[in-house]
PDB file of C-alpha atoms in Angstrom:
ATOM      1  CA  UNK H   1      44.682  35.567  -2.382  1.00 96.00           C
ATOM      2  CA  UNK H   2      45.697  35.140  -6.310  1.00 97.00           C
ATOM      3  CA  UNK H   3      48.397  36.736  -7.851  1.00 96.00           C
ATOM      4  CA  UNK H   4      48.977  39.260  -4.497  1.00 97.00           C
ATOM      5  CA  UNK H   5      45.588  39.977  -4.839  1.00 98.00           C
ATOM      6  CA  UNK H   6      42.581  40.227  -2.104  1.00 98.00           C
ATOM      7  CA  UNK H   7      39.115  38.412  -3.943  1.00 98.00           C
ATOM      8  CA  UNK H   8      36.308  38.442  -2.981  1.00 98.00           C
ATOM      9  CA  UNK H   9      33.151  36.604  -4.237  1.00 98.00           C
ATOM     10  CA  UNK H  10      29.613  38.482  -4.405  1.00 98.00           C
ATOM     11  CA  UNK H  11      26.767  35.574  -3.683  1.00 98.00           C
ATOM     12  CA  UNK H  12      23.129  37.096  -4.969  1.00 98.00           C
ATOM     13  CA  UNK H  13      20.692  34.473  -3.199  1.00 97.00           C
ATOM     14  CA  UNK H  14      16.817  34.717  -3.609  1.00 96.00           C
ATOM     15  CA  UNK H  15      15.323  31.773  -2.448  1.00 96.00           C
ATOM     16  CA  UNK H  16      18.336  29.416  -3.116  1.00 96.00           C
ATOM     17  CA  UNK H  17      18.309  27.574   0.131  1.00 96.00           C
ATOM     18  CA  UNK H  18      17.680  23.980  -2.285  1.00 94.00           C
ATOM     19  CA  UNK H  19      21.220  24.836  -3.987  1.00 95.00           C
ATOM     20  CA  UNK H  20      23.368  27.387  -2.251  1.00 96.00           C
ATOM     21  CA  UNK H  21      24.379  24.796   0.226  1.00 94.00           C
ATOM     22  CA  UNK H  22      25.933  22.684  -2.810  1.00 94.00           C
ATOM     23  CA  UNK H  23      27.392  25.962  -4.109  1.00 95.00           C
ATOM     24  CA  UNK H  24      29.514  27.399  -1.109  1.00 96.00           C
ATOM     25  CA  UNK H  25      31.733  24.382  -0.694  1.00 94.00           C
ATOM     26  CA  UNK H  26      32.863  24.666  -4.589  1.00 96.00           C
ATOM     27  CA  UNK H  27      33.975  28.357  -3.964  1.00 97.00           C
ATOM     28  CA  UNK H  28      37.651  27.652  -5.057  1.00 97.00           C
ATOM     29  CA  UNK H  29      40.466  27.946  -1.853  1.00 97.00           C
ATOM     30  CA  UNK H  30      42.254  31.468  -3.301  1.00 98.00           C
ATOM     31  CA  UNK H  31      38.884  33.565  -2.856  1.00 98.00           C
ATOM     32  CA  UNK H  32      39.407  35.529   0.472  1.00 98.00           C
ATOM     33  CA  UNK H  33      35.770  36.358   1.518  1.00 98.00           C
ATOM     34  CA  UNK H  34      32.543  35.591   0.181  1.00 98.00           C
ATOM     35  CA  UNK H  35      29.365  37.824   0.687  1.00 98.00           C
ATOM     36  CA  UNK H  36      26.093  36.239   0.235  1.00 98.00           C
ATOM     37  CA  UNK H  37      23.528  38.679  -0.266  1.00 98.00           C
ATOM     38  CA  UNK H  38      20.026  37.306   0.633  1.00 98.00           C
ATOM     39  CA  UNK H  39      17.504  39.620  -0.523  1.00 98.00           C
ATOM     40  CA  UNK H  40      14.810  38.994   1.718  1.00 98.00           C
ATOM     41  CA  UNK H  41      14.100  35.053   1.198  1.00 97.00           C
ATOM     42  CA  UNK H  42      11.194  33.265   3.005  1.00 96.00           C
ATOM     43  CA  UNK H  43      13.019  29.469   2.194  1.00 96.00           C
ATOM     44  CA  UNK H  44      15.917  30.002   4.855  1.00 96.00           C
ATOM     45  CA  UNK H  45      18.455  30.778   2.531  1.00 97.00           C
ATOM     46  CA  UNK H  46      20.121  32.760   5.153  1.00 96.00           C
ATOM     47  CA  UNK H  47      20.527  30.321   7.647  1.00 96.00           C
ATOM     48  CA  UNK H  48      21.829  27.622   4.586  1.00 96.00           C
ATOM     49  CA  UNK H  49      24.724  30.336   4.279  1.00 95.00           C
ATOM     50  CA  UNK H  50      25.443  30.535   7.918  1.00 92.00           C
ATOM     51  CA  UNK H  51      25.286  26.479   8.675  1.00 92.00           C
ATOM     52  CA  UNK H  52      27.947  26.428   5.633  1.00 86.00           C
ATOM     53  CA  UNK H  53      30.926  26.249   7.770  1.00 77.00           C
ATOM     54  CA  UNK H  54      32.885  28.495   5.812  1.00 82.00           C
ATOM     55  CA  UNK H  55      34.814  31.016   7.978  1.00 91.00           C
ATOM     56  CA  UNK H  56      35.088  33.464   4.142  1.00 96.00           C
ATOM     57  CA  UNK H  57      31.008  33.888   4.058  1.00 97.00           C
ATOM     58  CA  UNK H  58      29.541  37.065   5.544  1.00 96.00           C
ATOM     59  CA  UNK H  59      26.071  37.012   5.166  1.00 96.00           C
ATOM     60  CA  UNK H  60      24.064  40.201   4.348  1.00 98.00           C
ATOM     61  CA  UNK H  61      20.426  40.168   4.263  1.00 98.00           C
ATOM     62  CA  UNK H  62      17.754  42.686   2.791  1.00 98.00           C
ATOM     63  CA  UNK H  63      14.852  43.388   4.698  1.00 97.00           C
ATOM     64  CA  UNK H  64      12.456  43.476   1.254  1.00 97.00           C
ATOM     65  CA  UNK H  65      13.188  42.490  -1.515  1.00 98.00           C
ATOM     66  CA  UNK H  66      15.088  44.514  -3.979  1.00 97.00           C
ATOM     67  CA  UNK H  67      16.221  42.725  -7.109  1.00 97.00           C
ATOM     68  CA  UNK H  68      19.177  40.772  -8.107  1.00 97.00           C
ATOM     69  CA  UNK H  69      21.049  43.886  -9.393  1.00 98.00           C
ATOM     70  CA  UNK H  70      20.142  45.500  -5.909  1.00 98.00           C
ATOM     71  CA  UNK H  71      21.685  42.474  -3.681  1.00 98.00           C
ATOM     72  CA  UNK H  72      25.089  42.683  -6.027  1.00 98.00           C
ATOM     73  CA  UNK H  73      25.408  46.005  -5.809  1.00 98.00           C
ATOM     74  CA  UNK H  74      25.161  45.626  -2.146  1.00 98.00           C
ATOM     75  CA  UNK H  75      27.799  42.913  -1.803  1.00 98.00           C
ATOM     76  CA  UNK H  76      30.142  45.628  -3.991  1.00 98.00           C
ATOM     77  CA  UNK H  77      29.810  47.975  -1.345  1.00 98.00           C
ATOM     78  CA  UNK H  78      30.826  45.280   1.673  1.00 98.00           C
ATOM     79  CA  UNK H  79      33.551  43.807  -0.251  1.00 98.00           C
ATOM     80  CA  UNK H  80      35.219  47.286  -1.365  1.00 98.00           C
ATOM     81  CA  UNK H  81      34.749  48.370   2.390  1.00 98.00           C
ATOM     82  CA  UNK H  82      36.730  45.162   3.362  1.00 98.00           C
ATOM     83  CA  UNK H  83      39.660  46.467   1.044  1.00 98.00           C
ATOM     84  CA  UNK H  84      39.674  43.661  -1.934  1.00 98.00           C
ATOM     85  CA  UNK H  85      41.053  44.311  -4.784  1.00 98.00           C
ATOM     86  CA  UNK H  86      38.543  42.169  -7.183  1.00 98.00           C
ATOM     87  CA  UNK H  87      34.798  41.763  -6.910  1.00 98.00           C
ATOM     88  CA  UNK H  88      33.780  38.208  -8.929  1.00 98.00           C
ATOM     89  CA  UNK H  89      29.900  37.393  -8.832  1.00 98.00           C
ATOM     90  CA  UNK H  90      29.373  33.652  -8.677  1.00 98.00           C
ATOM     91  CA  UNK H  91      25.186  33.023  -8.315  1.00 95.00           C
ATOM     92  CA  UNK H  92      23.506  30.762  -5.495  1.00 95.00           C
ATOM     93  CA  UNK H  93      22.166  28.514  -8.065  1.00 94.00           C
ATOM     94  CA  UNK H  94      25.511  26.847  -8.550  1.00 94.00           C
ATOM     95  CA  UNK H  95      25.274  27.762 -12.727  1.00 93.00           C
ATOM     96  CA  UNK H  96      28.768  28.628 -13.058  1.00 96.00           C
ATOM     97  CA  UNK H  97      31.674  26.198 -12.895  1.00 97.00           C
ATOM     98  CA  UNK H  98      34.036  27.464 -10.442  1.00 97.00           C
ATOM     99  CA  UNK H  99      37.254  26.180 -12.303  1.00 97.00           C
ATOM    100  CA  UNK H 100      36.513  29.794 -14.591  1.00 98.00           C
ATOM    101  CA  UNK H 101      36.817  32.008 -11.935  1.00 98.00           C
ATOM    102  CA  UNK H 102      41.018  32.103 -11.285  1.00 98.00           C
ATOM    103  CA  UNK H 103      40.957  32.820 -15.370  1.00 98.00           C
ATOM    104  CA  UNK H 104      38.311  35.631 -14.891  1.00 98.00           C
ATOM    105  CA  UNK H 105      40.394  37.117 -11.884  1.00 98.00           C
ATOM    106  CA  UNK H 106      43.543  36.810 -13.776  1.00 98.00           C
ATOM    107  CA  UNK H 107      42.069  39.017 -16.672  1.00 98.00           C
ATOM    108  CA  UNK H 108      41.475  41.803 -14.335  1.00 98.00           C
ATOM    109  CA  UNK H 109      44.556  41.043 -12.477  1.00 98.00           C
ATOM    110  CA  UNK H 110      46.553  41.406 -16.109  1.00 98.00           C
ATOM    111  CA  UNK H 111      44.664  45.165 -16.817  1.00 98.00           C
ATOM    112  CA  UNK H 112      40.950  44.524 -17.400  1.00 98.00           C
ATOM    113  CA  UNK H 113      38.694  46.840 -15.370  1.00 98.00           C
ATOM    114  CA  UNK H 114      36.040  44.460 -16.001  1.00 98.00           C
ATOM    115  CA  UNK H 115      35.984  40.412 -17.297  1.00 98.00           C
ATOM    116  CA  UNK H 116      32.864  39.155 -17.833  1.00 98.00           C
ATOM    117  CA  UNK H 117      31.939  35.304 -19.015  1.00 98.00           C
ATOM    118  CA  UNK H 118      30.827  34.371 -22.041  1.00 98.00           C
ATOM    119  CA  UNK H 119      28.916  31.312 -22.752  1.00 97.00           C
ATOM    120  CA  UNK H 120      28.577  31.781 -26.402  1.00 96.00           C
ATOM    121  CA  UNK H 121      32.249  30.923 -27.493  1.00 95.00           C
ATOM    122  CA  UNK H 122      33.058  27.938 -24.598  1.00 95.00           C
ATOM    123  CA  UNK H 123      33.387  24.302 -26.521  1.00 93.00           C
ATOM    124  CA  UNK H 124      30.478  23.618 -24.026  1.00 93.00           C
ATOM    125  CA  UNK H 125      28.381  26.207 -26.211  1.00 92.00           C
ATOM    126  CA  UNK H 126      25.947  23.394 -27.325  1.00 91.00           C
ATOM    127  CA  UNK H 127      24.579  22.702 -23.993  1.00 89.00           C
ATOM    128  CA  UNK H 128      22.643  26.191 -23.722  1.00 92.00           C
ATOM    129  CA  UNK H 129      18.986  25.802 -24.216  1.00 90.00           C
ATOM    130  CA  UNK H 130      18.175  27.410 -28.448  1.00 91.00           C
ATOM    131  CA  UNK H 131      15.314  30.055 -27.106  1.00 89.00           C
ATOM    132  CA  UNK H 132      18.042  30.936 -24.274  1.00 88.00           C
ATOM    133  CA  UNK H 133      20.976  31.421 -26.448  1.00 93.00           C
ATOM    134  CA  UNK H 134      19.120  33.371 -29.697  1.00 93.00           C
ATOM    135  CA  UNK H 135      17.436  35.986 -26.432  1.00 91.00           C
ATOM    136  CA  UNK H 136      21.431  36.908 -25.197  1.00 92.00           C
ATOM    137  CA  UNK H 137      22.036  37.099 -28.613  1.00 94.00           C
ATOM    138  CA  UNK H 138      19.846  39.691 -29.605  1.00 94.00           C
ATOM    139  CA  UNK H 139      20.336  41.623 -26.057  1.00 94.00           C
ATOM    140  CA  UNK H 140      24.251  41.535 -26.738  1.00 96.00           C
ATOM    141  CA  UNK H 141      23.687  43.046 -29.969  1.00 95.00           C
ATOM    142  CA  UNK H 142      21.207  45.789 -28.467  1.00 94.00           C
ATOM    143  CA  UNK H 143      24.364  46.268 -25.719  1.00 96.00           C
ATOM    144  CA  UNK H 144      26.811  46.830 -27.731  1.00 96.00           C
ATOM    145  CA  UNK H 145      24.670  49.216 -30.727  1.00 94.00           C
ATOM    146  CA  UNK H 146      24.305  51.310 -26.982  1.00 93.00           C
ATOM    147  CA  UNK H 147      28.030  51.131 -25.625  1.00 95.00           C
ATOM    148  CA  UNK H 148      30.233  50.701 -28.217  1.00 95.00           C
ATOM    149  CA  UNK H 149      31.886  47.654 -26.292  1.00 96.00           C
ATOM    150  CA  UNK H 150      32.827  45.089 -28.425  1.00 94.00           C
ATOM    151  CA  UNK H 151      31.606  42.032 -26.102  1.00 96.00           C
ATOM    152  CA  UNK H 152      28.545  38.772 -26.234  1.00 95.00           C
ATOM    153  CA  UNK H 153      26.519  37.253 -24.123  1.00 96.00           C
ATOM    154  CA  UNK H 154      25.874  40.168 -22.111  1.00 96.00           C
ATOM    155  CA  UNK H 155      23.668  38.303 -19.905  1.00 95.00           C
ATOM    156  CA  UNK H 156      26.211  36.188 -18.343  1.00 97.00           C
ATOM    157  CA  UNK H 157      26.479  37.124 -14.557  1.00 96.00           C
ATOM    158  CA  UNK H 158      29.963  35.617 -13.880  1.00 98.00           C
ATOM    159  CA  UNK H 159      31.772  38.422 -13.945  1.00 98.00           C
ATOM    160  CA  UNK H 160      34.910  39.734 -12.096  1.00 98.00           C
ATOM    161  CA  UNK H 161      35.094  43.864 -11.570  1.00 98.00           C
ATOM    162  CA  UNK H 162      38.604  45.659 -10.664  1.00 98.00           C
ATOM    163  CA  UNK H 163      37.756  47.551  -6.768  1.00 98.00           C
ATOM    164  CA  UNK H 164      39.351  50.577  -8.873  1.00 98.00           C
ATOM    165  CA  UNK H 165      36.790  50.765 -10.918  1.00 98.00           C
ATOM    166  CA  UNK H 166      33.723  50.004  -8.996  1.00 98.00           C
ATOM    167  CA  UNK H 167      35.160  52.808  -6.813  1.00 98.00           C
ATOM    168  CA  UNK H 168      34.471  55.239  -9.387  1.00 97.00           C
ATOM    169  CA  UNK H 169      30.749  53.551 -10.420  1.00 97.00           C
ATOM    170  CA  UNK H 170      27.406  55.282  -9.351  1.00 96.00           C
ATOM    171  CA  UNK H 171      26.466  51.688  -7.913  1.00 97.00           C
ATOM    172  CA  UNK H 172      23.086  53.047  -6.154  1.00 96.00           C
ATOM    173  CA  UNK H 173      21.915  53.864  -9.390  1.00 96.00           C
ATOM    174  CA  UNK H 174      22.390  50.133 -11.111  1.00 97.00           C
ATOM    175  CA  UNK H 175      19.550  48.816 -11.992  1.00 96.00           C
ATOM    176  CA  UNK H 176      18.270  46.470  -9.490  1.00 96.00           C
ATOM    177  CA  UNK H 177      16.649  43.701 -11.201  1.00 94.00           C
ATOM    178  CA  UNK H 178      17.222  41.538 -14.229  1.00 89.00           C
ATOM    179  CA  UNK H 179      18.498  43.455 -17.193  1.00 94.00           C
ATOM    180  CA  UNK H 180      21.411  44.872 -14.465  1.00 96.00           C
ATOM    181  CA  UNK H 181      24.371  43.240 -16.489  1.00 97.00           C
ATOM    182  CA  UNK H 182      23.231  45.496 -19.639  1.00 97.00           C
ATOM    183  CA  UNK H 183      23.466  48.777 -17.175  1.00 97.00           C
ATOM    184  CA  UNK H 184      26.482  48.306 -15.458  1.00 98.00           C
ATOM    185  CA  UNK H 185      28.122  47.316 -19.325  1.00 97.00           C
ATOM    186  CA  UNK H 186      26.967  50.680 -20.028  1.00 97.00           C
ATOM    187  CA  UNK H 187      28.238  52.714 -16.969  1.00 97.00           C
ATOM    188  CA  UNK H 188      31.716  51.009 -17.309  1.00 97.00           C
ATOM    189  CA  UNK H 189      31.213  52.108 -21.393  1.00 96.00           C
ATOM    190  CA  UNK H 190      30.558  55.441 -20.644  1.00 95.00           C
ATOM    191  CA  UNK H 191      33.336  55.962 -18.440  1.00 95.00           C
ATOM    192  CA  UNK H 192      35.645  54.390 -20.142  1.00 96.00           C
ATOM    193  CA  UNK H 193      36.834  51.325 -18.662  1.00 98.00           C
ATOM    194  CA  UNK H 194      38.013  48.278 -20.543  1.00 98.00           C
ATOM    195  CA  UNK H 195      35.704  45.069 -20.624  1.00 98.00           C
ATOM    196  CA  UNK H 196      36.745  41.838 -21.753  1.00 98.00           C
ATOM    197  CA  UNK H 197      35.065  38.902 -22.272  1.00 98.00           C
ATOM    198  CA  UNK H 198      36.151  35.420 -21.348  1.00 98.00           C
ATOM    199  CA  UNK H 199      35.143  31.761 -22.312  1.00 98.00           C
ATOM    200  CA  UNK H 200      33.317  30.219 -19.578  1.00 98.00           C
ATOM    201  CA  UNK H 201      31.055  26.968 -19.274  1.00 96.00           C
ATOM    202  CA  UNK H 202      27.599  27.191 -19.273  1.00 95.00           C
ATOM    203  CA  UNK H 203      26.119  24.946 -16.533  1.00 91.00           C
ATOM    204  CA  UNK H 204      22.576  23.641 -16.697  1.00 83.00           C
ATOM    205  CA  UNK H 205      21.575  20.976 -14.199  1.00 68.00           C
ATOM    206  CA  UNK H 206      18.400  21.195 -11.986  1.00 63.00           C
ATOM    207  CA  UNK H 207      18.515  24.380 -11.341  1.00 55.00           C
ATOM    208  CA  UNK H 208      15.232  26.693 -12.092  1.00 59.00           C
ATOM    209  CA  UNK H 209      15.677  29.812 -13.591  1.00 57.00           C
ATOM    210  CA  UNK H 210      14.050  33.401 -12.645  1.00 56.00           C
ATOM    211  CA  UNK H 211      13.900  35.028 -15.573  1.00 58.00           C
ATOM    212  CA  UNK H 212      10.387  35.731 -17.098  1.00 60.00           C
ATOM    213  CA  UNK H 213       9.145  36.866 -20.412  1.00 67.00           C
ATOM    214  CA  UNK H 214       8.702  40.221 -18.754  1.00 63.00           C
ATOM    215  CA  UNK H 215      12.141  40.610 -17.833  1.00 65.00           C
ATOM    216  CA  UNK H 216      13.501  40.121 -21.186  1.00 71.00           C
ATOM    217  CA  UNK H 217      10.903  42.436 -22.372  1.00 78.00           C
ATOM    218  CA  UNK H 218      12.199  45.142 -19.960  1.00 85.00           C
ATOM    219  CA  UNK H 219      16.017  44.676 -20.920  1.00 88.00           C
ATOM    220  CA  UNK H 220      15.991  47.031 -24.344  1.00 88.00           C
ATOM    221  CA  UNK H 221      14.185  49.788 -21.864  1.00 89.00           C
ATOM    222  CA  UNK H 222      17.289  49.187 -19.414  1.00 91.00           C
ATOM    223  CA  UNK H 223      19.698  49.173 -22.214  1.00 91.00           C
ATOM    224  CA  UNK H 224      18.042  52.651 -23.672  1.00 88.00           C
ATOM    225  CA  UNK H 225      17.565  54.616 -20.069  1.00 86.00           C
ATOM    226  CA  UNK H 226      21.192  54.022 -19.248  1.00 90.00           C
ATOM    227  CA  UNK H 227      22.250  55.106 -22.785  1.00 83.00           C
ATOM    228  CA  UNK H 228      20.353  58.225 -22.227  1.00 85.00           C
ATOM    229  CA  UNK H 229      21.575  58.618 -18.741  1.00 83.00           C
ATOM    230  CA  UNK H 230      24.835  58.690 -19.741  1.00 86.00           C
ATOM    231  CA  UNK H 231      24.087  61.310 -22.627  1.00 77.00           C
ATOM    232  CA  UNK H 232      22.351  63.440 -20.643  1.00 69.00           C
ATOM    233  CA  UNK H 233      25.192  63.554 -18.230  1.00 63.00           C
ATOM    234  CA  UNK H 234      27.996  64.543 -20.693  1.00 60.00           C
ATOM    235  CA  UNK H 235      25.933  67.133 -21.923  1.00 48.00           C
ATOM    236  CA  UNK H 236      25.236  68.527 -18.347  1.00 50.00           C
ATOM    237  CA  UNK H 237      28.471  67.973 -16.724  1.00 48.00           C
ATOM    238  CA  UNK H 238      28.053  68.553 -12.613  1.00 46.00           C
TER     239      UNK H 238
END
């Protein structure tokens, strides 16, 4: 517990047996449970979670694969079931430093529905790869022209939600693969919950990264459906 509060740490794991047995053990000592969601790995990532030795993990696994927005939204759903009362997403490629998360926490714990990290505005800025950086640029910008929020670097995963508000979130309908940080910015938009952002480290080691020139070519469509979503929904109220 922090603060009173139950957390509990979402885990998205694809293939992350190599690093997600480094990443567990860092998982810092107030988090209450820890849900790694392994969406249908063939490298034994499941078994890497399990061997641990960490009474907090639940493993959940996904019989196909279904994306990375998919496998959060999934550990949502088991951690609000559990009764927590904030969701933090910390990935299974040990990228984000877990001395962050308490002040992530803290800034839903103090009001924010929603604290996401940013990289751009950390001291540590300089060690983000140029091409890297200028892409979240341009996608923050595109995010918030679409919600409004005034936030950057709206690709960074680590992210803390309030359980109030991902109560009240049409989480089946997040998008399920990369480009779901830009979505769930705009349902939480839309519906008027508070974001802030907060300064955290960006951590680049020997990690390899997923993302693909197609997925950043797909992240403007994901930022424009859920605008239009969300349009088409005030105007046709249920």
């Amino acid at each position: 517990m922090l603060d009173g509060a139950r957390i509990a740490v979402v885990v998205p794991a694809y293939r992350e047996a190599r690093l997600l047995g480094r990443m567990l053990p860092k998982i810092p000592a107030f988090v209450d449970a820890v849900y790694v969601v392994d969406d249908a790995s063939d490298d034994g990532t499941e078994a890497v979670a399990e061997r641990a030795g960490e009474r907090r993990v639940r493993c959940l696994v996904h019989a196909e694969n279904q994306g990375v927005g998919a496998a959060i939204a999934s550990g949502y759903r088991a951690a609000l079931e559990d009764g927590h009362d904030v969701l933090a997403v910390m990935a299974g490629d040990d990228q984000m430093h877990p001395d962050d998360l308490a002040t992530l926490v803290r800034a839903v714990l103090a009001g924010a529905d929603y604290a996401k990290g940013n990289r751009f505005v950390h001291p540590e800025a300089w060690r983000m790869p140029t091409m890297r950086r200028a892409a979240g640029e341009l996608f923050s910008l595109f995010t918030r022209l679409s919600t409004g929020l005034r936030i950057s670097d709206s690709q960074c995963g680590y992210t803390a939600l309030a359980a109030r508000a991902a109560e009240r979130l049409p989480l089946a309908e997040l998008f399920p693969r990369y480009g779901y940080p830009n979505d769930l910015l705009g349902m939480l938009a839309a519906r008027g919950f508070s974001v802030v952002d907060v300064p955290v480290r960006p951590v680049y080691a020997d990690e390899r990264s997923g993302l693909r020139p197609w997925h950043a070519a797909r992240i403007p469509l994901v930022i424009a459906r859920r605008g239009w979503k969300e349009r088409s929904v005030e105007r046709n109220p249920a």
